[in-house]
Amino acid sequence: MSYRNDFLKEVEENVEEGEWVKMCMQCGVCAGSCPFGPHWEHSPQKIFMMIRAGERIQVLSSDSMWMCTSCYNCIVRCPRKLPITHIMHGLANYAHRLGLAPKGQPTRVFAKTFWDNLVKTGRVNELKLTLSHYFRDGFIQGIRNALAMKDIGLGMMKARRINPMELFGGHGLQDLEGFHAIVAKAREIEDRKKGLKNG
Amino acid sequence: MMSEMKTAAYLCSGCGLGDKLDMASLSKVAQKAGKMAIVREHPFLCSEEGVKLIHDEIEKESVTHAVIAACSRRSKTEAFSFPETALSRVNLREGVIWVVAEGHEEIRQEMAEDYVRMGCAEVKKMKLPRGNPESGKEKNILVVGGGLSGLTSALEAAETGYKVVLVEKETRLGGWASKIWKRVPFSSPYNDPQNTGILELISKVSAHKNIEIHVNSAILETSGAPGKFVVRIGKAEGTETEVKIGAIIQATGFSSYDISKLPELGGGLPHVVDQAGLEQLAIKAEGKPIAREDGKPIRSVAFVQCAGQRDESHLPYCSGHCCATSIKQAMYFKDAHPEVDTVIIYTDLRTPGMGEDFYRSAQEKGVIFTKGKVSSVENAGEGCRLKFRDLILDEESTIEADLVVLATGQVPNSGVNIELPEERNQVSVLNLSYRQGKDMPQLKYGFMDSHFICFPYETRRTGIYAAGPVRRPMDMLQATEDATGAALKAIQAVENASLGRAAHPRSGDLSFPTVRLEGCTQCKRCTVECPFGAIDEDEKRFPLFNESRCRRCGTCMGACPVRVISFENYSIDTVGSQIKAVDMPDEFSEKPRILILACENDAYPALDMAGMKNRCYSAFARIIPVRCLGSVNTIWITDALNSGYDGVMMMGCKHGDNYQCHFVKGSELANYRMGKMDDTLKQLGLETERVTTVEVAITDHEKVAAFINDYAETIRIIGMSPMKGFG
């Protein structure tokens, strides 16, 4: 630990809302307000303190940011008005880009699956999303997961909430090229904002 | 004197008194038992017409002593103000009809009649106070200490038109304020350190026509009393000046806690300084990046908060200013060179007032705040290494810094501790020629004793006021306000003294203690127990009262074993005669009598408020207000028990370190004296429960009725006093 400003500066430059981290006054209200409090490695209060203490690797490889459910309790209660939820997501994003985010962290895996699914056709293909999520731990486990959920699945099919035909191609946006151009532009703008060359 | 006394009693039947009490019978009591020459009833005594009736009769009939039986002595004070007449107020409203529950008509009437008897008995023992004949007329104000507090007091008093004598021990005015680079901001926007303004203050004071300045000087002796202090000022060169002074402000400030006592935090290492040391470096840098003593530029600095503070082995208290001061000093670095790493390590960051904005501003500037407890500071390479426990991450950490700043605390410059005068290295500030000691009494940690809750500017030496960090730890803004307050108190003191009146809290009281020396046994209790050091000793070893120093609490009167001390309108007799005036029912009547001696500052108003809220209490109680429990002489208790009272309850203020006694030591002394009462009770063959003391604060109006009722129940259980009929 250095208690130098290096990592704090890195966060301020690269993380969405990162310039707020120095304003934390360590009251712990965020930690006390978080409904997931006991289930993650470090509370926001600790994450902010670790950033100031220069614990770079520990922060970026923490699972904490991935556990946030965006309930916004911490933002509402923070007496210093820190946008804590946004900072946590910003940190997650930054850690992911650097390849330091925890590899098997389920939220992260699901988020990645979701994004890949979405970008492919411009629409979320719920059937494929569900199946790729079920089968993430291999074929046998996938069958087990599917069987465990079969009643709900059949019910949804009966109620026409899921169309089995979507498994084959599925429908997408009419102007898929245009959508991909939008996504690429958004990434470019964000990278420029954070001074990065590529994500 | 007795032949000149003309008595009159005025009974009011307004506010429902006439409905609930038999007024005719009360009048008869005033006439027969009370022996009042004139007795009048009026349906609305505090009306213009009622007051005129009293005024006219005082004029025409030369009434010298009057009893007003109406509401509490705390009500209608403006209407019932007859400065040329000795006056006793009988509290029939708040004290009787508002507090006795319905259905107790007989004992309510007995209570009212007893109070009328008591009022009549008291007034006949009273004399009209004539004011202190020894009063002094000097109005000059002496300010001891030429720092921020002293300069502010001097300027405030001088601007109000009073002559000021300012004494400073150093060769220059300014004190600590002239030894710092900038101050924590006093005014919005609270973002950046501000200029101290001390040079402007010094030049204003130096140029003021009402201020006489003595630098390089000390007080050789202070004698006398408010309105007539004589102070000898000695210059370091040996010359001496004598000045006549009305009141004194002691603004001697603080010394920084010696960092060499903190070796574990690096005290004594070359790159470890205290906050004052950092100020010196900052003054040298003049706003440019701060360098160390050895000339090396500073790239990293760590501030250690609470260094030797809030620590039982050093200073047990918080000095209040140091968090904001460290924040300010971290800004010195950040403002000059934002790349400098500044870490403030604290256990609890305390930034009262607008300090929170200042704190936020420092965070915006990039000052890092770390909650941690530093265990050691050592030399390491070119700088220092700090070991500490990070209290958020809950782990041991180290940090290296070019410079370490220790936030040490304020130690008051209060002179000699008069309780421990033999302690070494104590240099007196005021050199008082008082019997009780050379300097002001201290409360805790060497700070001056002052009534923290109700009147913080008051001290235990009348006419001498403490201002600034000598009174309690404080920052510059607080010291400025404190100094202004002390200047106003000093002005009040000289004005009251010149009129022969008491200072706070009996401000305006014209009575003063007199002692019948021929009865004095030279036991010295009064001289020792006076909370204000008002009583010296003359060459024949008799007590020498300095009336102008007296606060009129009567603690001396309570202390005197031979009862030779009294005030004109408050004496052993004025209270004793009331105790004896109560009509004592016999042992078989099942009507006990409980004497309550209630402190007039807190307990009596609380009782009045209980009345206003209709909180009922036992009609067997007979309440007598006293100036302070300290004035309660044990003779009153033994007299009461001998004459058949079933219980005596004393109601006074909280005592101890967090005392609320308006006369500081009164309730404590009463408690001490009553602690010895048990033996007396046993000798009399009485249960120890027959005398009790309770602490009552002015806010206890909801509890006070319960205190009485619980005590009445205790008395019912232990039974009636066997002493009835012998008194």
XYZ file of N, CA, C and O in Angstrom, chain B residues 425-592:
672
model
N 7.465 24.124 38.606
C 7.429 24.866 37.339
C 6.135 25.637 37.125
O 5.696 25.824 36.005
N 5.497 26.036 38.171
C 4.285 26.827 37.997
C 4.632 28.291 38.212
O 5.176 28.648 39.248
N 4.314 29.095 37.220
C 4.550 30.532 37.359
C 3.195 31.208 37.387
O 2.365 30.996 36.503
N 2.985 32.011 38.417
C 1.681 32.650 38.545
C 1.482 33.699 37.453
O 2.416 34.377 37.040
N 0.244 33.812 37.004
C -0.085 34.830 36.004
C -0.553 36.101 36.691
O -0.049 37.183 36.427
N -1.515 35.959 37.592
C -2.140 37.150 38.179
C -1.512 37.561 39.506
O -1.652 38.698 39.931
N -0.828 36.634 40.169
C -0.264 36.904 41.489
C -1.277 37.565 42.419
O -1.031 38.615 43.026
N -2.439 36.947 42.516
C -3.499 37.490 43.372
C -3.059 37.433 44.833
O -2.477 36.441 45.274
N -3.354 38.483 45.554
C -3.064 38.441 46.984
C -4.305 37.959 47.734
O -4.736 38.555 48.695
N -4.893 36.879 47.214
C -6.094 36.312 47.823
C -5.677 35.178 48.751
O -4.749 34.442 48.446
N -6.429 34.991 49.822
C -6.115 33.916 50.751
C -6.152 32.554 50.070
O -5.389 31.657 50.388
N -7.066 32.383 49.100
C -7.236 31.055 48.495
C -6.216 30.724 47.415
O -6.236 29.622 46.892
N -5.351 31.659 47.068
C -4.314 31.315 46.096
C -4.062 32.388 45.064
O -4.863 33.303 44.893
N -2.954 32.210 44.347
C -2.455 33.274 43.479
C -3.161 33.379 42.142
O -3.067 34.386 41.461
N -3.785 32.268 41.701
C -4.410 32.305 40.382
C -5.837 31.801 40.454
O -6.355 31.518 41.526
N -6.432 31.666 39.290
C -7.840 31.306 39.211
C -8.028 29.809 39.469
O -7.221 28.999 39.032
N -9.133 29.442 40.125
C -9.395 28.019 40.331
C -9.593 27.311 38.986
O -10.135 27.883 38.054
N -9.110 26.087 38.928
C -9.223 25.306 37.697
C -10.277 24.229 37.877
O -10.570 23.811 38.992
N -10.831 23.785 36.768
C -11.835 22.724 36.861
C -11.184 21.391 36.500
O -10.959 20.543 37.348
N -10.841 21.228 35.224
C -10.247 19.966 34.773
C -9.129 20.287 33.813
O -9.214 21.246 33.047
N -8.107 19.481 33.820
C -7.011 19.560 32.867
C -6.349 20.942 32.842
O -5.790 21.348 31.837
N -6.487 21.679 33.939
C -5.831 22.987 34.004
C -6.621 24.129 33.410
O -6.169 25.269 33.440
N -7.789 23.857 32.849
C -8.602 24.961 32.321
C -9.352 25.629 33.459
O -9.660 25.019 34.468
N -9.666 26.911 33.263
C -10.319 27.683 34.320
C -11.718 27.143 34.589
O -12.431 26.779 33.675
N -12.052 27.161 35.853
C -13.390 26.725 36.237
C -14.403 27.769 35.786
O -14.285 28.945 36.130
N -15.338 27.345 34.979
C -16.433 28.247 34.617
C -17.672 27.398 34.455
O -17.580 26.212 34.177
N -18.817 27.998 34.644
C -20.066 27.253 34.598
C -20.370 26.957 33.148
O -20.819 27.818 32.396
N -20.089 25.700 32.761
C -20.050 25.406 31.342
C -21.393 25.549 30.652
O -21.479 25.958 29.508
N -22.462 25.189 31.356
C -23.754 25.167 30.681
C -24.394 26.546 30.660
O -24.830 27.030 29.632
N -24.435 27.181 31.816
C -25.260 28.387 31.917
C -24.493 29.687 31.697
O -25.005 30.602 31.065
N -23.293 29.791 32.234
C -22.589 31.074 32.070
C -21.100 30.835 31.940
O -20.329 31.052 32.856
N -20.714 30.383 30.753
C -19.327 29.973 30.550
C -18.301 31.086 30.775
O -17.155 30.781 31.083
N -18.672 32.328 30.615
C -17.669 33.383 30.767
C -17.332 33.662 32.222
O -16.319 34.265 32.515
N -18.226 33.255 33.137
C -17.968 33.535 34.544
C -16.861 32.626 35.049
O -16.738 31.483 34.634
N -16.075 33.131 35.974
C -15.073 32.291 36.617
C -15.394 32.278 38.105
O -16.446 32.759 38.524
N -14.463 31.779 38.887
C -14.687 31.752 40.328
C -13.966 32.891 41.036
O -13.745 32.837 42.239
N -13.573 33.900 40.288
C -13.044 35.103 40.919
C -13.826 36.278 40.338
O -13.678 36.593 39.157
N -14.664 36.875 41.188
C -15.551 37.926 40.718
C -14.746 39.050 40.073
O -13.745 39.496 40.621
N -15.204 39.487 38.926
C -14.542 40.601 38.243
C -13.322 40.187 37.451
O -12.663 41.020 36.853
N -13.004 38.895 37.444
C -11.898 38.406 36.626
C -12.477 37.385 35.651
O -13.138 36.436 36.070
N -12.274 37.609 34.374
C -12.888 36.760 33.357
C -11.821 36.115 32.517
O -10.813 36.730 32.198
N -12.056 34.862 32.174
C -11.117 34.138 31.322
C -11.640 34.168 29.897
O -12.837 34.062 29.676
N -10.741 34.364 28.952
C -11.151 34.398 27.548
C -10.158 33.618 26.712
O -8.963 33.684 26.944
N -10.671 32.902 25.755
C -9.811 32.180 24.818
C -9.415 30.805 25.333
O -10.036 30.271 26.249
N -8.358 30.243 24.743
C -8.004 28.843 25.036
C -7.571 28.592 26.487
O -7.373 27.443 26.853
N -7.446 29.614 27.295
C -7.144 29.375 28.701
C -8.406 28.895 29.433
O -8.342 28.279 30.482
N -9.548 29.152 28.808
C -10.822 28.756 29.414
C -11.233 27.352 28.968
O -11.693 26.548 29.773
N -11.093 27.110 27.696
C -11.298 25.763 27.166
C -10.588 25.706 25.822
O -10.330 26.741 25.231
N -10.261 24.500 25.321
C -9.579 24.455 24.032
C -10.479 25.072 22.965
O -11.690 24.842 22.982
N -9.888 25.878 22.068
C -10.733 26.469 21.023
C -9.910 26.964 19.853
O -8.693 27.092 19.935
N -10.620 27.248 18.755
C -9.952 27.774 17.569
C -10.017 29.302 17.584
O -10.543 29.911 18.509
N -9.496 29.917 16.517
C -9.385 31.376 16.511
C -10.733 32.084 16.456
O -10.933 33.102 17.103
N -11.653 31.514 15.690
C -12.968 32.159 15.591
C -13.680 32.120 16.943
O -14.249 33.113 17.397
N -13.604 30.964 17.590
C -14.221 30.848 18.909
C -13.540 31.780 19.901
O -14.198 32.388 20.743
N -12.215 31.889 19.790
C -11.487 32.762 20.712
C -11.916 34.213 20.534
O -12.028 34.976 21.501
N -12.192 34.586 19.296
C -12.642 35.960 19.026
C -13.982 36.224 19.714
O -14.178 37.250 20.359
N -14.884 35.261 19.565
C -16.197 35.425 20.205
C -16.062 35.401 21.725
O -16.701 36.180 22.430
N -15.214 34.508 22.203
C -15.010 34.369 23.638
C -14.472 35.672 24.230
O -14.918 36.135 25.274
N -13.524 36.261 23.516
C -12.891 37.495 23.991
C -13.902 38.637 24.026
O -13.910 39.454 24.948
N -14.781 38.652 23.051
C -15.808 39.699 23.019
C -16.763 39.521 24.192
O -17.116 40.488 24.877
N -17.151 38.274 24.438
C -18.033 37.979 25.571
C -17.399 38.391 26.884
O -18.045 39.014 27.737
N -16.112 38.070 27.037
C -15.430 38.402 28.291
C -15.353 39.913 28.479
O -15.496 40.424 29.600
N -15.160 40.644 27.382
C -15.104 42.114 27.490
C -16.438 42.642 28.006
O -16.483 43.524 28.882
N -17.524 42.088 27.494
C -18.839 42.551 27.951
C -19.067 42.191 29.418
O -19.637 42.988 30.180
N -18.615 41.007 29.826
C -18.760 40.617 31.232
C -17.952 41.561 32.124
O -18.405 41.953 33.198
N -16.757 41.924 31.675
C -15.918 42.821 32.472
C -16.599 44.177 32.635
O -16.573 44.783 33.713
N -17.242 44.619 31.562
C -17.948 45.912 31.634
C -19.113 45.815 32.629
O -19.302 46.699 33.470
N -19.874 44.723 32.541
C -20.956 44.507 33.521
C -20.404 44.544 34.940
O -20.995 45.141 35.833
N -19.261 43.888 35.120
C -18.696 43.787 36.468
C -18.338 45.154 37.020
O -18.643 45.465 38.172
N -17.686 45.999 36.208
C -17.294 47.311 36.752
C -18.523 48.178 37.023
O -18.566 48.932 37.997
N -19.534 48.047 36.170
C -20.741 48.855 36.380
C -21.483 48.404 37.643
O -21.916 49.229 38.446
N -21.647 47.100 37.805
C -22.292 46.594 39.019
C -21.495 46.978 40.260
O -22.059 47.411 41.268
N -20.158 46.822 40.176
C -19.327 47.125 41.343
C -19.467 48.582 41.741
O -19.573 48.913 42.926
N -19.524 49.475 40.750
C -19.578 50.902 41.088
C -20.894 51.259 41.769
O -20.989 52.254 42.468
N -21.928 50.437 41.560
C -23.210 50.693 42.216
C -23.361 49.886 43.505
O -24.422 49.875 44.125
N -22.313 49.163 43.874
C -22.370 48.374 45.109
C -23.255 47.158 44.972
O -23.815 46.661 45.948
N -23.422 46.671 43.743
C -24.318 45.540 43.521
C -23.526 44.286 43.210
O -22.370 44.340 42.801
N -24.213 43.172 43.365
C -23.569 41.894 43.082
C -23.429 41.691 41.579
O -24.197 42.246 40.797
N -22.429 40.884 41.210
C -22.312 40.451 39.818
C -23.125 39.177 39.653
O -23.766 38.709 40.599
N -23.075 38.636 38.493
C -23.774 37.408 38.173
C -23.556 36.314 39.231
O -22.456 36.205 39.725
N -24.478 35.440 39.550
C -25.840 35.357 39.002
C -26.880 36.155 39.801
O -28.017 36.217 39.380
N -26.484 36.772 40.914
C -27.438 37.618 41.634
C -27.225 39.065 41.216
O -27.209 39.981 42.049
N -27.053 39.245 39.923
C -26.737 40.555 39.374
C -27.740 41.596 39.864
O -28.943 41.401 39.751
N -27.233 42.667 40.418
C -28.113 43.730 40.883
C -28.465 43.616 42.360
O -29.044 44.545 42.933
N -28.133 42.511 42.989
C -28.458 42.337 44.413
C -27.656 43.336 45.243
O -26.440 43.467 45.089
N -28.373 44.038 46.110
C -27.707 45.054 46.936
C -27.298 44.524 48.305
O -26.635 45.206 49.078
N -27.761 43.315 48.649
C -27.389 42.794 49.968
C -25.934 42.355 49.945
O -25.375 42.099 48.890
N -25.326 42.290 51.110
C -23.944 41.819 51.185
C -23.746 41.206 52.564
O -24.499 41.484 53.496
N -22.772 40.331 52.695
C -22.638 39.632 53.967
C -22.015 40.509 55.054
O -21.117 41.302 54.774
N -22.535 40.377 56.248
C -21.894 41.045 57.384
C -21.566 39.976 58.417
O -22.243 38.948 58.486
N -20.525 40.218 59.155
C -20.120 39.223 60.136
C -20.026 39.890 61.510
O -19.534 41.015 61.635
N -20.558 39.189 62.494
C -20.512 39.694 63.873
C -19.220 39.134 64.466
O -19.165 38.031 64.968
N -18.152 39.944 64.353
C -16.813 39.437 64.677
C -16.671 38.997 66.134
O -15.916 38.086 66.434
N -17.440 39.647 67.045
C -17.283 39.285 68.449
C -17.707 37.837 68.725
O -17.279 37.239 69.708
N -18.501 37.265 67.809
C -18.906 35.873 68.011
C -18.031 34.886 67.253
O -18.145 33.687 67.418
N -17.147 35.395 66.405
C -16.357 34.537 65.513
C -15.312 33.754 66.311
O -14.649 34.289 67.191
N -15.187 32.449 65.960
C -14.202 31.622 66.655
C -12.947 31.403 65.812
O -12.124 30.562 66.132
N -12.852 32.106 64.718
C -11.705 31.995 63.802
C -11.511 30.577 63.275
O -10.394 30.108 63.116
N -12.625 29.906 63.007
C -12.487 28.530 62.530
C -12.045 28.484 61.074
O -11.619 27.439 60.607
N -12.184 29.575 60.343
C -11.701 29.716 58.958
C -12.556 29.005 57.910
O -12.197 28.956 56.751
N -13.669 28.405 58.338
C -14.436 27.665 57.341
C -14.934 28.576 56.226
O -14.903 28.218 55.057
N -15.394 29.784 56.599
C -15.923 30.674 55.565
C -14.841 31.057 54.567
O -15.061 31.083 53.361
N -13.628 31.296 55.077
C -12.552 31.727 54.185
C -12.128 30.599 53.252
O -11.704 30.842 52.140
N -12.270 29.366 53.737
C -11.864 28.219 52.918
C -12.966 27.846 51.930
O -12.707 27.505 50.784
N -14.224 27.934 52.387
C -15.308 27.396 51.573
C -15.880 28.379 50.555
O -16.543 27.966 49.614
N -15.636 29.661 50.729
C -16.184 30.631 49.760
C -15.749 30.213 48.353
O -14.560 30.143 48.060
N -16.712 29.921 47.475
C -16.325 29.445 46.135
C -15.628 30.518 45.308
O -15.058 30.220 44.282
N -15.701 31.754 45.756
C -15.191 32.861 44.947
C -13.986 33.557 45.572
O -13.574 34.622 45.126
N -13.467 32.964 46.611
C -12.270 33.527 47.228
C -12.481 34.950 47.725
O -11.562 35.765 47.704
N -13.693 35.245 48.179
C -14.003 36.623 48.547
C -13.476 36.983 49.932
O -13.367 38.157 50.268
N -13.203 35.970 50.746
C -12.902 36.251 52.147
C -11.420 36.015 52.426
O -10.908 34.918 52.237
N -10.729 37.059 52.844
C -9.328 36.944 53.253
C -9.282 36.858 54.776
O -10.289 36.609 55.423
N -8.112 37.099 55.317
C -7.949 37.051 56.762
C -7.282 38.344 57.183
O -6.343 38.788 56.512
N -7.722 38.961 58.254
C -7.037 40.187 58.668
C -5.859 39.836 59.587
O -5.617 38.654 59.877
N -5.164 40.862 60.050
C -3.936 40.566 60.804
C -4.223 39.883 62.141
O -3.378 39.191 62.699
N -5.486 40.018 62.606
C -5.832 39.320 63.850
C -6.445 37.950 63.562
O -7.041 37.329 64.443
N -6.373 37.509 62.299
C -6.833 36.210 61.856
C -8.365 36.076 61.872
O -8.907 34.981 61.904
N -9.039 37.195 61.825
C -10.483 37.168 61.641
C -10.780 37.202 60.149
O -9.969 37.698 59.364
N -11.948 36.707 59.746
C -12.272 36.782 58.310
C -12.450 38.231 57.875
O -13.041 39.035 58.601
N -11.883 38.512 56.711
C -11.979 39.857 56.155
C -12.795 39.762 54.875
O -12.323 39.227 53.876
N -14.031 40.230 54.947
C -14.917 40.098 53.786
C -14.601 41.174 52.756
O -14.486 42.341 53.087
N -14.433 40.755 51.537
C -14.323 41.704 50.423
C -15.667 41.677 49.708
O -15.885 40.860 48.819
N -16.556 42.564 50.138
C -17.935 42.505 49.650
C -17.997 42.550 48.123
O -18.849 41.928 47.507
N -17.070 43.312 47.535
C -17.146 43.465 46.073
C -16.805 42.176 45.340
O -17.148 42.011 44.187
N -16.096 41.271 46.009
C -15.788 39.999 45.360
C -16.903 38.983 45.605
O -16.892 37.898 45.040
N -17.856 39.333 46.487
C -18.866 38.374 46.935
C -19.976 38.245 45.901
O -20.391 39.220 45.297
N -20.454 37.008 45.708
C -21.568 36.788 44.779
C -22.890 36.633 45.526
O -23.906 36.316 44.934
N -22.861 36.753 46.823
C -24.073 36.721 47.660
C -24.763 35.362 47.663
O -25.994 35.269 47.730
N -24.013 34.283 47.571
C -24.654 32.963 47.588
C -24.989 32.524 49.001
O -25.888 31.721 49.213
N -24.211 33.033 49.982
C -24.460 32.632 51.362
C -23.764 31.351 51.763
O -24.063 30.782 52.820
N -22.827 30.870 50.958
C -22.105 29.656 51.341
C -21.380 29.842 52.675
O -21.317 28.922 53.495
N -20.891 31.066 52.910
C -20.224 31.355 54.191
C -21.213 31.231 55.350
O -20.893 30.709 56.419
N -22.440 31.680 55.084
C -23.485 31.620 56.114
C -23.826 30.170 56.439
O -24.021 29.803 57.598
N -23.857 29.339 55.403
C -24.121 27.922 55.625
C -22.978 27.244 56.345
O -23.177 26.281 57.087
N -21.766 27.758 56.130
C -20.579 27.120 56.713
C -20.395 27.473 58.181
O -19.865 26.675 58.953
N -20.826 28.655 58.578
C -20.452 29.199 59.887
C -21.063 28.397 61.036
O -22.283 28.345 61.193
N -20.223 27.754 61.859
C -20.760 26.927 62.944
C -21.347 27.768 64.082
O -22.142 27.258 64.874
N -20.905 29.036 64.165
C -21.445 29.862 65.253
C -22.448 30.896 64.735
O -22.927 31.743 65.470
N -22.749 30.803 63.433
C -23.833 31.569 62.828
C -23.717 33.071 63.037
O -24.647 33.732 63.462
N -22.526 33.616 62.731
C -22.364 35.055 62.895
C -22.393 35.785 61.555
O -22.256 36.998 61.487
N -22.603 35.048 60.468
C -22.612 35.679 59.137
C -24.047 35.803 58.652
O -24.827 34.853 58.769
N -24.412 36.958 58.148
C -25.771 37.110 57.632
C -25.822 38.195 56.566
O -24.903 38.993 56.421
N -26.903 38.177 55.804
C -27.211 39.254 54.861
C -28.391 40.006 55.449
O -29.153 39.449 56.236
N -28.589 41.248 54.992
C -29.682 42.031 55.572
C -31.034 41.356 55.358
O -31.888 41.347 56.230
N -31.212 40.787 54.152
C -32.532 40.224 53.840
C -32.511 38.704 53.728
O -33.424 38.102 53.212
N -31.411 38.120 54.178
C -31.305 36.651 54.104
C -30.340 36.213 55.196
O -29.144 36.505 55.140
N -30.872 35.536 56.194
C -30.012 35.217 57.331
C -30.477 33.928 57.990
O -31.502 33.352 57.611
N -29.722 33.505 58.989
C -30.123 32.337 59.770
C -31.535 32.560 60.311
O -32.373 31.655 60.307
N -31.814 33.810 60.698
C -33.119 34.117 61.298
C -34.250 34.184 60.269
O -35.365 33.770 60.556
N -33.970 34.731 59.089
C -35.092 34.847 58.133
C -35.613 33.465 57.762
O -36.819 33.277 57.593
N -34.709 32.499 57.638
C -35.157 31.144 57.305
C -35.602 30.410 58.579
O -36.654 29.768 58.605
N -34.790 30.549 59.639
C -35.103 29.858 60.893
C -36.478 30.233 61.413
O -37.239 29.383 61.880
N -36.828 31.517 61.312
C -38.125 31.949 61.829
C -39.259 31.361 60.997
O -40.337 31.065 61.517
N -39.018 31.157 59.713
C -40.048 30.527 58.872
C -40.259 29.075 59.285
O -41.391 28.592 59.358
N -39.144 28.409 59.547
C -39.244 27.002 59.948
C -40.077 26.879 61.214
O -40.949 26.017 61.340
N -39.828 27.813 62.135
C -40.531 27.740 63.426
C -41.967 28.238 63.339
O -42.785 27.950 64.214
N -42.282 29.006 62.284
C -43.627 29.591 62.203
C -44.687 28.576 61.801
O -45.883 28.822 61.961
N -44.252 27.442 61.284
C -45.229 26.446 60.827
C -45.976 25.852 62.021
O -45.388 25.563 63.060
N -47.290 25.717 61.848
C -48.132 25.156 62.898
C -47.965 23.642 62.876
O -48.232 22.998 61.865
N -47.447 23.084 63.970
C -47.083 21.662 63.948
C -48.197 20.792 64.518
O -48.459 20.835 65.718
N -48.869 19.970 63.680
C -49.914 19.092 64.212
C -49.287 17.999 65.095
O -48.111 17.692 64.938
N -50.062 17.425 65.980
C -49.451 16.456 66.908
C -49.217 15.108 66.234
O -49.607 14.867 65.094
N -48.574 14.243 66.987
C -48.123 12.946 66.489
C -49.267 12.066 65.966
O -49.069 11.216 65.126
N -50.459 12.280 66.495
C -51.575 11.387 66.170
C -52.487 11.955 65.079
O -53.491 11.372 64.734
N -52.114 13.103 64.534
C -52.958 13.778 63.549
C -52.887 13.126 62.173
O -53.714 13.377 61.320
N -51.836 12.302 61.956
C -51.553 11.756 60.627
C -51.315 12.856 59.604
O -51.611 12.711 58.424
N -50.850 13.983 60.091
C -50.510 15.074 59.169
C -49.038 15.408 59.344
O -48.675 16.269 60.161
N -48.178 14.705 58.618
C -46.744 15.003 58.746
C -46.413 16.374 58.155
O -47.212 16.947 57.412
